[in-house]
Coordinates of C-alpha atoms in Angstrom, one line a residue:
Chain F
M246 CA -20.7 -18.0 30.8
A247 CA -23.8 -17.5 32.9
N248 CA -24.9 -14.1 33.8
G249 CA -26.4 -15.3 37.1
G250 CA -23.1 -15.7 38.9
W251 CA -23.3 -12.2 40.2
K252 CA -26.0 -9.9 41.5
I253 CA -27.8 -8.2 38.7
A254 CA -28.9 -4.6 39.2
R255 CA -32.7 -4.7 39.2
S256 CA -33.3 -1.1 38.3
R257 CA -33.5 -0.3 34.6
S258 CA -31.5 2.5 33.2
G259 CA -34.6 4.5 32.8
A260 CA -33.1 6.1 29.8
Q261 CA -35.8 5.9 27.1
L262 CA -35.7 9.7 26.5
P263 CA -31.9 9.9 26.2
L264 CA -32.0 6.9 23.9
A265 CA -34.4 8.6 21.6
L266 CA -32.4 11.9 21.8
L267 CA -29.1 10.1 21.1
A268 CA -30.6 8.1 18.2
A269 CA -31.7 11.4 16.7
L270 CA -28.2 12.8 17.2
A271 CA -26.7 9.7 15.6
I272 CA -29.0 10.1 12.6
A273 CA -28.1 13.8 12.4
L274 CA -24.4 12.9 12.4
I275 CA -24.9 10.4 9.6
L276 CA -26.7 13.0 7.5
I277 CA -24.0 15.6 8.3
G278 CA -21.4 13.1 7.4
K279 CA -23.1 12.4 4.1
A280 CA -23.2 16.1 3.3
Q281 CA -19.8 17.0 4.6
S282 CA -17.8 13.8 4.1
N283 CA -14.5 15.2 5.6
L284 CA -16.1 15.7 9.0
F285 CA -13.8 13.4 10.8
D286 CA -11.0 13.3 8.3
R287 CA -8.7 16.0 9.7
A288 CA -8.9 14.5 13.2
R289 CA -8.3 11.0 11.8
A290 CA -5.2 12.1 9.9
N291 CA -3.9 13.7 13.1
V292 CA -4.5 10.5 15.1
T293 CA -2.8 8.4 12.5
D294 CA 0.2 10.7 12.4
W295 CA 0.4 10.5 16.1
A296 CA 0.0 6.7 16.3
A297 CA 2.2 5.9 13.3
P298 CA 5.4 5.1 15.3
A299 CA 3.4 2.7 17.5
I300 CA 1.8 1.1 14.5
Q301 CA 5.2 0.6 12.9
V302 CA 6.6 -1.0 16.2
V303 CA 3.7 -3.4 16.4
Q304 CA 3.6 -4.1 12.7
T305 CA 7.2 -5.5 12.6
P306 CA 6.7 -8.6 14.8
L307 CA 3.0 -9.1 13.8
G308 CA 3.8 -8.7 10.1
G309 CA 5.5 -12.1 9.9
I310 CA 2.6 -13.9 11.7
D311 CA 0.2 -12.1 9.5
R312 CA 1.9 -13.2 6.3
W313 CA 2.3 -16.8 7.7
I314 CA -1.4 -17.1 8.5
G315 CA -2.4 -15.4 5.3
S316 CA -0.4 -18.0 3.3
I317 CA -1.7 -21.1 5.1
G318 CA -4.2 -21.7 2.4
E319 CA -1.5 -21.5 -0.3
I320 CA 0.8 -24.2 1.3
F321 CA -1.5 -26.9 -0.1
A322 CA -1.2 -25.6 -3.6
V323 CA 2.6 -24.9 -3.7
Y324 CA 3.5 -27.7 -6.1
K325 CA 0.7 -26.9 -8.5
E326 CA 1.5 -23.2 -8.2
N327 CA 5.2 -23.8 -8.9
L328 CA 4.5 -25.6 -12.2
K329 CA 2.1 -22.9 -13.2
L330 CA 4.6 -20.2 -12.5
K331 CA 7.3 -22.0 -14.5
E332 CA 5.1 -22.2 -17.5
E333 CA 4.0 -18.5 -17.0
N334 CA 7.7 -17.5 -16.7
A335 CA 8.6 -19.1 -20.0
R336 CA 5.7 -17.4 -21.7
L337 CA 6.7 -14.1 -20.1
R338 CA 10.3 -14.4 -21.4
Q339 CA 8.9 -14.6 -24.9
W340 CA 6.8 -11.6 -24.3
Q341 CA 9.9 -9.8 -22.9
N342 CA 11.8 -10.4 -26.1
A343 CA 8.8 -9.1 -28.1
A344 CA 8.6 -6.0 -25.8
V345 CA 12.3 -5.2 -26.3
V346 CA 11.9 -5.4 -30.1
L347 CA 8.8 -3.3 -30.0
D348 CA 10.3 -0.8 -27.7
T349 CA 13.2 -0.3 -30.1
R350 CA 10.8 0.1 -33.0
V351 CA 8.6 2.6 -31.1
K352 CA 11.8 4.7 -30.3
R353 CA 12.7 4.7 -34.0
Y354 CA 9.2 5.7 -35.0
Q355 CA 9.2 8.5 -32.4
L356 CA 12.4 9.7 -33.9
L357 CA 11.0 9.7 -37.4
L358 CA 7.9 11.5 -36.3
H359 CA 9.6 13.9 -34.0
A360 CA 7.1 12.7 -31.3
V361 CA 7.4 13.9 -27.7
P362 CA 8.2 10.8 -25.6
D363 CA 5.8 9.8 -22.9
P364 CA 6.7 11.3 -19.6
S365 CA 7.8 9.0 -16.8
L366 CA 5.5 9.6 -13.8
S367 CA 7.1 11.1 -10.7
S368 CA 6.2 9.1 -7.6
V369 CA 6.8 8.8 -3.9
M370 CA 7.8 5.4 -2.5
A371 CA 6.0 4.5 0.8
R372 CA 5.8 1.6 3.1
V373 CA 2.5 0.0 4.2
I374 CA 2.2 0.4 7.9
G375 CA -1.4 -0.7 8.4
R376 CA -4.3 -2.4 6.9
S377 CA -8.0 -2.3 7.8
N378 CA -10.4 -4.9 6.5
R379 CA -13.8 -3.8 7.9
P380 CA -17.1 -5.0 6.5
F381 CA -17.8 -1.6 4.9
L382 CA -14.3 -0.2 4.5
Q383 CA -11.1 -1.6 3.0
T384 CA -8.2 0.8 3.6
M385 CA -4.4 0.8 3.9
I386 CA -2.2 3.3 5.8
L387 CA 1.1 4.4 4.3
D388 CA 4.1 6.1 6.0
A389 CA 4.2 9.1 3.6
G390 CA 2.1 12.2 3.9
K391 CA 1.9 15.8 3.0
A392 CA 5.5 16.3 4.0
Q393 CA 6.5 14.0 1.2
G394 CA 4.2 15.6 -1.3
V395 CA 1.3 13.1 -1.0
K396 CA -2.1 14.6 -1.8
P397 CA -5.6 13.1 -1.9
G398 CA -6.6 11.6 -5.2
Q399 CA -3.2 10.3 -6.2
G400 CA -3.0 6.7 -7.4
V401 CA -1.1 4.0 -5.5
I402 CA 0.6 1.2 -7.3
D403 CA 2.8 -1.7 -6.4
A404 CA 5.1 -3.8 -8.7
R405 CA 2.1 -5.7 -10.1
G406 CA -0.5 -3.0 -10.7
M407 CA -2.8 -0.4 -9.2
I408 CA -3.9 -0.9 -5.6
G409 CA -6.1 2.2 -4.9
R410 CA -5.8 5.9 -4.4
I411 CA -5.1 8.3 -1.5
F412 CA -8.2 9.6 0.2
L413 CA -6.8 11.2 3.3
A414 CA -3.3 12.6 3.8
G415 CA -1.9 13.6 7.1
D416 CA 1.5 15.2 7.6
H417 CA 3.5 11.9 7.7
T418 CA 0.8 9.2 6.9
A419 CA -1.8 8.7 4.3
W420 CA -4.9 6.5 4.0
V421 CA -5.5 4.6 0.8
I422 CA -8.9 3.6 -0.4
L423 CA -8.5 0.2 -2.1
L424 CA -9.9 -0.5 -5.5
T425 CA -12.1 -3.1 -3.9
D426 CA -13.7 -0.7 -1.5
L427 CA -17.3 0.3 -1.9
N428 CA -16.4 4.0 -2.4
S429 CA -13.9 3.3 -5.2
R430 CA -15.1 4.2 -8.7
I431 CA -12.5 4.9 -11.4
P432 CA -12.6 5.3 -15.1
V433 CA -10.9 2.5 -17.0
V434 CA -10.2 1.4 -20.5
I435 CA -10.6 -2.3 -21.5
E436 CA -8.2 -3.5 -24.2
P437 CA -8.3 -4.6 -26.9
G438 CA -11.0 -2.4 -28.3
N439 CA -10.4 0.8 -26.2
I440 CA -13.7 0.2 -24.4
Q441 CA -14.5 2.9 -21.8
A442 CA -16.0 1.8 -18.5
I443 CA -16.2 2.5 -14.8
M444 CA -14.7 0.1 -12.4
A445 CA -16.7 0.1 -9.1
G446 CA -15.6 -1.6 -5.9
D447 CA -18.3 -3.4 -3.8
N448 CA -16.2 -4.7 -1.0
S449 CA -15.7 -8.0 -2.8
S450 CA -12.3 -9.1 -4.0
A451 CA -13.2 -8.4 -7.7
P452 CA -14.6 -5.0 -8.5
Q453 CA -17.5 -4.7 -11.0
I454 CA -17.4 -3.2 -14.5
D455 CA -20.0 -0.7 -15.5
L456 CA -19.8 -0.3 -19.2
L457 CA -20.5 3.2 -20.6
S458 CA -21.7 1.7 -23.9
Q459 CA -24.4 -0.9 -24.1
N460 CA -23.3 -2.4 -27.4
V461 CA -20.1 -3.9 -26.1
V462 CA -19.4 -7.5 -25.2
L463 CA -16.6 -8.2 -22.8
R464 CA -14.6 -11.4 -23.0
P465 CA -12.7 -13.0 -20.1
G466 CA -9.0 -12.2 -20.2
M467 CA -9.4 -8.6 -21.6
Q468 CA -7.0 -6.2 -20.0
V469 CA -8.1 -3.4 -17.8
V470 CA -6.0 -0.2 -17.4
S471 CA -6.8 3.3 -16.0
S472 CA -8.1 5.6 -18.7
G473 CA -6.9 8.9 -17.2
D474 CA -10.3 10.5 -17.8
G475 CA -11.0 13.4 -15.5
G476 CA -7.3 14.0 -15.0
L477 CA -7.3 12.3 -11.6
L478 CA -5.2 9.3 -12.4
P479 CA -2.6 8.8 -15.1
P480 CA -3.7 6.7 -18.1
G481 CA -2.4 3.2 -18.7
L482 CA -1.9 2.0 -15.1
A483 CA -2.3 -1.7 -15.2
I484 CA -5.2 -2.9 -13.1
G485 CA -6.3 -6.4 -13.9
S486 CA -8.2 -8.6 -16.3
V487 CA -11.9 -9.2 -17.0
I488 CA -13.7 -12.3 -15.7
A489 CA -17.4 -13.2 -16.1
D490 CA -19.6 -12.5 -13.1
P491 CA -21.8 -15.6 -12.4
S492 CA -24.6 -13.3 -11.4
G493 CA -24.4 -11.4 -14.7
G494 CA -22.0 -8.7 -16.0
S495 CA -18.3 -8.7 -15.7
R496 CA -15.8 -8.2 -12.9
V497 CA -12.0 -7.5 -12.7
V498 CA -9.4 -9.8 -11.2
L499 CA -6.8 -7.3 -9.8
L500 CA -3.2 -7.8 -10.6
A501 CA -2.0 -6.3 -7.3
D502 CA -2.7 -8.0 -4.0
P503 CA -3.1 -5.3 -1.3
A504 CA -3.0 -7.9 1.4
S505 CA 0.6 -8.7 0.6
S506 CA 1.9 -5.4 -0.7
E507 CA 4.6 -3.9 1.5
D508 CA 6.2 -1.1 -0.6
V509 CA 4.1 1.0 -2.9
N510 CA 4.5 4.0 -5.2
I511 CA 2.2 7.0 -4.9
V512 CA 2.0 8.3 -8.4
D513 CA 1.9 12.1 -8.7
F514 CA 0.1 12.8 -11.9
K515 CA -0.4 16.5 -11.4
Q516 CA 3.2 17.4 -10.6
K517 CA 5.4 18.3 -13.6
A518 CA 6.7 14.9 -14.8
E519 CA 10.3 14.2 -15.4
L520 CA 10.8 13.5 -19.1
P521 CA 12.9 10.5 -20.0
P522 CA 16.0 11.1 -22.1
S523 CA 15.0 11.9 -25.6
V524 CA 15.7 9.6 -28.5
S525 CA 19.0 10.4 -30.2
P526 CA 20.0 9.7 -33.7
S527 CA 22.5 7.1 -32.4
D528 CA 19.5 5.0 -31.4
L529 CA 18.9 4.3 -35.1
P530 CA 20.2 0.9 -36.1
A531 CA 22.1 2.3 -39.1
T532 CA 24.0 4.9 -37.0
A533 CA 24.6 2.4 -34.2
A534 CA 26.1 0.0 -36.8
G535 CA 28.6 2.8 -37.9
L536 CA 26.9 3.1 -41.3
P537 CA 26.4 6.5 -43.0
P538 CA 22.9 7.8 -43.0
A539 CA 20.9 6.8 -46.0
A540 CA 20.7 9.2 -48.9
P541 CA 17.5 11.2 -48.9
P542 CA 14.9 9.8 -51.3
P543 CA 14.3 11.8 -54.5
P544 CA 11.5 14.3 -54.2
L545 CA 8.3 13.2 -55.8
P546 CA 7.0 15.3 -58.6
I547 CA 3.8 17.1 -57.7
P548 CA 1.2 17.3 -60.5
G549 CA 1.1 20.7 -62.0
T550 CA 4.7 21.6 -61.2
A551 CA 7.8 21.5 -63.3
P552 CA 9.8 18.2 -63.0
G553 CA 12.9 20.0 -61.7
T554 CA 11.2 22.0 -59.0
A555 CA 11.3 20.5 -55.5
P556 CA 8.1 21.1 -53.4
A557 CA 8.3 22.6 -49.9
P558 CA 8.8 19.8 -47.3
A559 CA 5.4 19.7 -45.6
V560 CA 6.6 17.5 -42.7
T561 CA 9.3 19.9 -41.7
Q562 CA 6.9 22.8 -41.7
A563 CA 4.4 20.9 -39.5
A564 CA 7.0 19.9 -37.0
P565 CA 7.3 21.8 -33.7
P566 CA 10.1 24.4 -33.3
S567 CA 12.2 22.0 -31.1
A568 CA 12.2 19.6 -34.0
A569 CA 14.1 22.1 -36.1
K570 CA 17.2 21.8 -34.0
P571 CA 20.2 20.8 -36.0
S572 CA 20.9 17.8 -33.8
V573 CA 17.7 16.1 -34.8
P574 CA 17.8 14.6 -38.3
K575 CA 15.2 15.5 -40.8
P576 CA 12.7 12.7 -41.6
D577 CA 14.1 12.3 -45.1
T578 CA 17.6 11.6 -43.9
V579 CA 16.8 8.4 -42.1
P580 CA 16.2 5.0 -43.6
A581 CA 12.6 4.0 -44.3
P582 CA 11.2 2.0 -41.3
A583 CA 9.9 -0.7 -43.6
A584 CA 13.4 -1.5 -44.6
D585 CA 14.4 -2.4 -41.1
S586 CA 11.3 -3.9 -39.7
G587 CA 12.0 -7.1 -41.5
N588 CA 15.1 -7.7 -39.4
E589 CA 13.2 -7.7 -36.1
Chain Y
M83 CA -13.0 10.7 56.5
E84 CA -10.0 9.1 54.9
R85 CA -12.0 5.9 54.5
M86 CA -14.8 7.8 52.8
G87 CA -12.3 9.5 50.4
S88 CA -10.8 6.2 49.4
L89 CA -14.3 4.6 49.0
M90 CA -15.3 7.5 46.8
S91 CA -12.2 7.3 44.6
G92 CA -12.7 3.5 44.4
R93 CA -16.3 3.9 43.3
I94 CA -15.3 6.5 40.6
F95 CA -12.6 4.1 39.4
S96 CA -14.9 1.2 39.3
S97 CA -17.6 3.2 37.5
T98 CA -15.1 4.0 34.7
I99 CA -14.0 0.5 34.1
P100 CA -16.8 -0.6 31.8
V101 CA -16.4 2.4 29.5
L102 CA -12.6 2.2 29.6
L103 CA -12.8 -1.5 28.6
G104 CA -15.1 -0.5 25.7
V105 CA -12.6 2.2 24.6
L106 CA -9.7 -0.3 24.9
G107 CA -11.7 -2.8 22.8
A108 CA -12.3 -0.2 20.1
L109 CA -8.6 0.7 20.0
I110 CA -7.5 -2.9 19.8
A111 CA -10.1 -3.9 17.2
N112 CA -9.3 -0.9 15.0
F113 CA -5.5 -1.0 15.3
P114 CA -4.5 -1.2 11.7
V115 CA -2.4 -4.3 12.1
S116 CA -3.7 -7.7 11.3
F117 CA -2.3 -11.0 12.5
L118 CA -4.9 -13.2 10.8
G119 CA -3.8 -12.3 7.2
N120 CA -6.9 -10.2 6.8
L121 CA -8.9 -13.4 6.4
V122 CA -11.6 -12.2 8.8
P123 CA -12.6 -8.7 9.9
P124 CA -11.8 -7.7 13.4
P125 CA -14.5 -8.5 16.1
L126 CA -16.6 -5.7 17.7
L127 CA -14.5 -5.8 20.9
S128 CA -16.1 -2.5 22.1
F129 CA -19.5 -4.1 21.9
M130 CA -18.7 -6.9 24.4
P131 CA -18.3 -4.7 27.6
L132 CA -21.2 -2.6 26.3
Y133 CA -23.5 -5.6 26.2
F134 CA -22.2 -7.1 29.5
W135 CA -22.5 -4.0 31.6
A136 CA -25.7 -2.9 29.9
I137 CA -27.2 -6.0 31.5
V138 CA -25.5 -6.2 34.9
R139 CA -24.8 -2.5 35.6
P140 CA -26.9 -0.3 33.3
D141 CA -26.0 2.7 35.5
L142 CA -22.4 2.3 34.4
M143 CA -23.1 1.7 30.8
T144 CA -25.7 4.3 29.9
P145 CA -27.1 5.0 26.4
F146 CA -24.7 8.0 26.3
W147 CA -21.7 5.7 26.7
A148 CA -23.1 3.3 24.1
F149 CA -23.4 6.3 21.7
M150 CA -19.8 7.4 22.5
L151 CA -18.4 3.9 22.0
G152 CA -20.1 3.7 18.7
L153 CA -18.8 7.1 17.7
L154 CA -15.3 6.0 18.6
E155 CA -15.7 2.9 16.5
D156 CA -16.8 5.1 13.6
F157 CA -13.9 7.4 14.1
L158 CA -11.2 4.7 14.4
S159 CA -12.6 2.5 11.6
G160 CA -12.5 5.3 9.1
G161 CA -16.2 4.9 8.1
P162 CA -18.8 7.5 7.9
P163 CA -19.7 9.1 11.3
G164 CA -22.8 8.0 13.1
V165 CA -23.2 4.5 11.6
W166 CA -21.9 2.5 14.6
A167 CA -23.2 5.1 17.0
A168 CA -26.7 4.5 15.8
S169 CA -26.1 0.7 15.6
Y170 CA -24.9 0.5 19.1
L171 CA -27.9 2.5 20.3
A172 CA -30.2 0.1 18.5
A173 CA -28.5 -2.9 20.2
Y174 CA -28.7 -1.0 23.5
A175 CA -32.4 -0.4 23.1
F176 CA -32.9 -4.1 22.4
V177 CA -30.8 -5.1 25.5
D178 CA -32.6 -2.5 27.6
S179 CA -36.0 -3.8 26.6
Q180 CA -35.1 -7.5 27.1
R181 CA -32.8 -7.0 30.1
D182 CA -34.5 -9.3 32.6
M183 CA -34.7 -12.1 30.1
L184 CA -31.1 -11.7 28.9
A185 CA -29.8 -11.5 32.5
G186 CA -31.4 -14.9 33.3
L187 CA -29.7 -16.7 30.5
S188 CA -26.7 -19.0 31.1
G189 CA -24.4 -21.3 29.1
V190 CA -25.2 -21.5 25.4
G191 CA -28.3 -19.4 26.1
A192 CA -26.1 -16.4 27.2
L193 CA -24.1 -16.8 24.0
V194 CA -27.3 -16.8 21.9
G195 CA -28.5 -13.7 23.8
F196 CA -25.2 -11.9 23.0
G197 CA -25.5 -13.2 19.4
V198 CA -28.9 -11.6 19.0
A199 CA -27.7 -8.3 20.4
A200 CA -24.6 -8.3 18.2
L201 CA -26.9 -9.3 15.2
T202 CA -29.0 -6.2 16.0
A203 CA -25.9 -4.0 15.9
C204 CA -24.5 -5.6 12.7
A205 CA -27.9 -5.6 11.0
S206 CA -28.5 -2.0 11.9
A207 CA -25.0 -1.0 10.5
Y208 CA -25.7 -3.0 7.4
V209 CA -29.0 -1.3 6.7
I210 CA -27.7 2.2 7.5
V211 CA -24.7 1.7 5.2
D212 CA -27.0 0.4 2.5
I213 CA -29.1 3.5 2.7
Y214 CA -26.1 5.7 3.1
Y215 CA -24.5 4.5 -0.2
W216 CA -27.9 3.6 -1.7
R217 CA -26.5 0.3 -2.7
L218 CA -26.8 -3.3 -1.4
Q219 CA -23.6 -4.4 0.4
P220 CA -22.2 -7.9 0.2
L221 CA -23.5 -9.7 3.2
A222 CA -20.6 -12.0 3.8
P223 CA -18.2 -9.5 5.5
S224 CA -20.9 -8.5 8.0
M225 CA -21.7 -12.1 8.8
A226 CA -18.0 -12.9 9.3
E227 CA -17.7 -9.9 11.6
L228 CA -20.8 -11.1 13.6
A229 CA -19.5 -14.7 13.8
I230 CA -16.0 -13.7 14.9
T231 CA -17.5 -11.3 17.5
V232 CA -19.7 -14.1 19.0
I233 CA -16.9 -16.6 19.0
E234 CA -14.5 -14.2 20.8
Y235 CA -17.2 -13.3 23.3
I236 CA -16.9 -16.9 24.7
A237 CA -13.4 -16.0 26.0
A238 CA -14.2 -12.4 26.7
V239 CA -17.2 -13.0 28.9
F240 CA -15.0 -14.9 31.5
A241 CA -12.6 -12.0 31.6
L242 CA -15.5 -9.5 31.9
G243 CA -17.1 -11.6 34.6
A244 CA -13.9 -11.8 36.6
I245 CA -13.4 -8.0 36.3
H246 CA -16.9 -7.5 37.4
R247 CA -16.7 -9.8 40.4
R248 CA -13.3 -8.6 41.6
V249 CA -13.3 -4.9 40.8
V250 CA -16.6 -3.4 39.7
G251 CA -19.1 -5.5 41.7
P252 CA -17.6 -5.2 45.2
L253 CA -17.4 -1.4 45.0
R254 CA -21.1 -0.9 44.3
S255 CA -23.4 0.0 47.1
D256 CA -26.7 1.0 45.5
F257 CA -28.0 -2.4 44.5

């Protein structure tokens, strides 16, 4: 390790002036980069597009080693983890039953109210071909780019929750800035309570929560989802749960684990979303059971009118034109929700 | 005449080796594939040849090449431009000013010398990024990067020494 094993050049580089000049140039570059943040981006995207096949070739054999080394710490906790997962699975099955019941009820309410169903988000599925874990930057590279309709700003999710958003899109590759990255700041809602906040990454594994209101107290375990404010990300993307920060404030434990994600969805919020099939009258329990629709309730007398005169149906007038289609039943032809809710 | 030509081409080749190794180090370190489960950040592989040849052959590793290697590191890592360029220049200025002392170190001392130079680079990057984002960064990732860089230098210095003795050193004539 000694440096004395070979002859050392005695002359100094004599480069004090170039050093100063280059230092000034470097500072100028930093300032330009701050003002014009996409200075390198186009070139980076091109290089990534060009290197993508090589990255994929190398990723395949190294991916296994990477996962194996990444899971070394977990080997010692497998038994405990298994018990915890079994318990959690049982609890989730109960929640699944509750979700199915609630989904049916929501469908019926939507039908009663002529509500427009929530659109299902269109998305592009992509494979993670690279990860970068630098001290000041945490990114991921995907094998989908502009050619697949990927654009900067779109949210990236995996099966568990949100991972980050696209910040650079090449023709066939895209860079994702992770939620934990220093540059990541997204508007979120904390439930229950519909508390508005900003979730800011700081390169640690749990991003910080900056509350927009001072008169709010967060409790560990509260759920964090995207708020959709600003129209950048769709509302309701699952992100994580709140934990207390030992140094004060609150942080978010993310549901998704970017280190182990392999296939992700890039959510296109701006593109016209594909609507799910609308709720049909056959979804109603009475119709599904082959029963005739319930008789309409008798009109309520309005004070000041004659008992035999029926008032104009206000609900029908307020409904959108599409609701007036003959296939959609009128609100007064379906059974009252309170009558069925007891069965669920 | 033929011998002169081959000597010239040999010298040109040898003079590019330190920079080429720096470029190779930047490419390897920033290749977006991890095989350590992202447990630690990649080492500053491009800094190792920079430090080594800034001491033993500063004519082959000039401030310009330190700047260019830093810029390449910025470009490949995806960070803001100029951060590592300025940091490598800060480390180069330290090495240039303490060159005689650093060149005389051996064993653990040589490793400490490299550690101080790498600390200069990492600390400079840390301060620049703090100012750039106007926010204090977590210190742990930078410390992990410094630690992994110093540990890997133990193996790298033998390889760099061998390359210097066998390829770069014999072809020099001006020292």
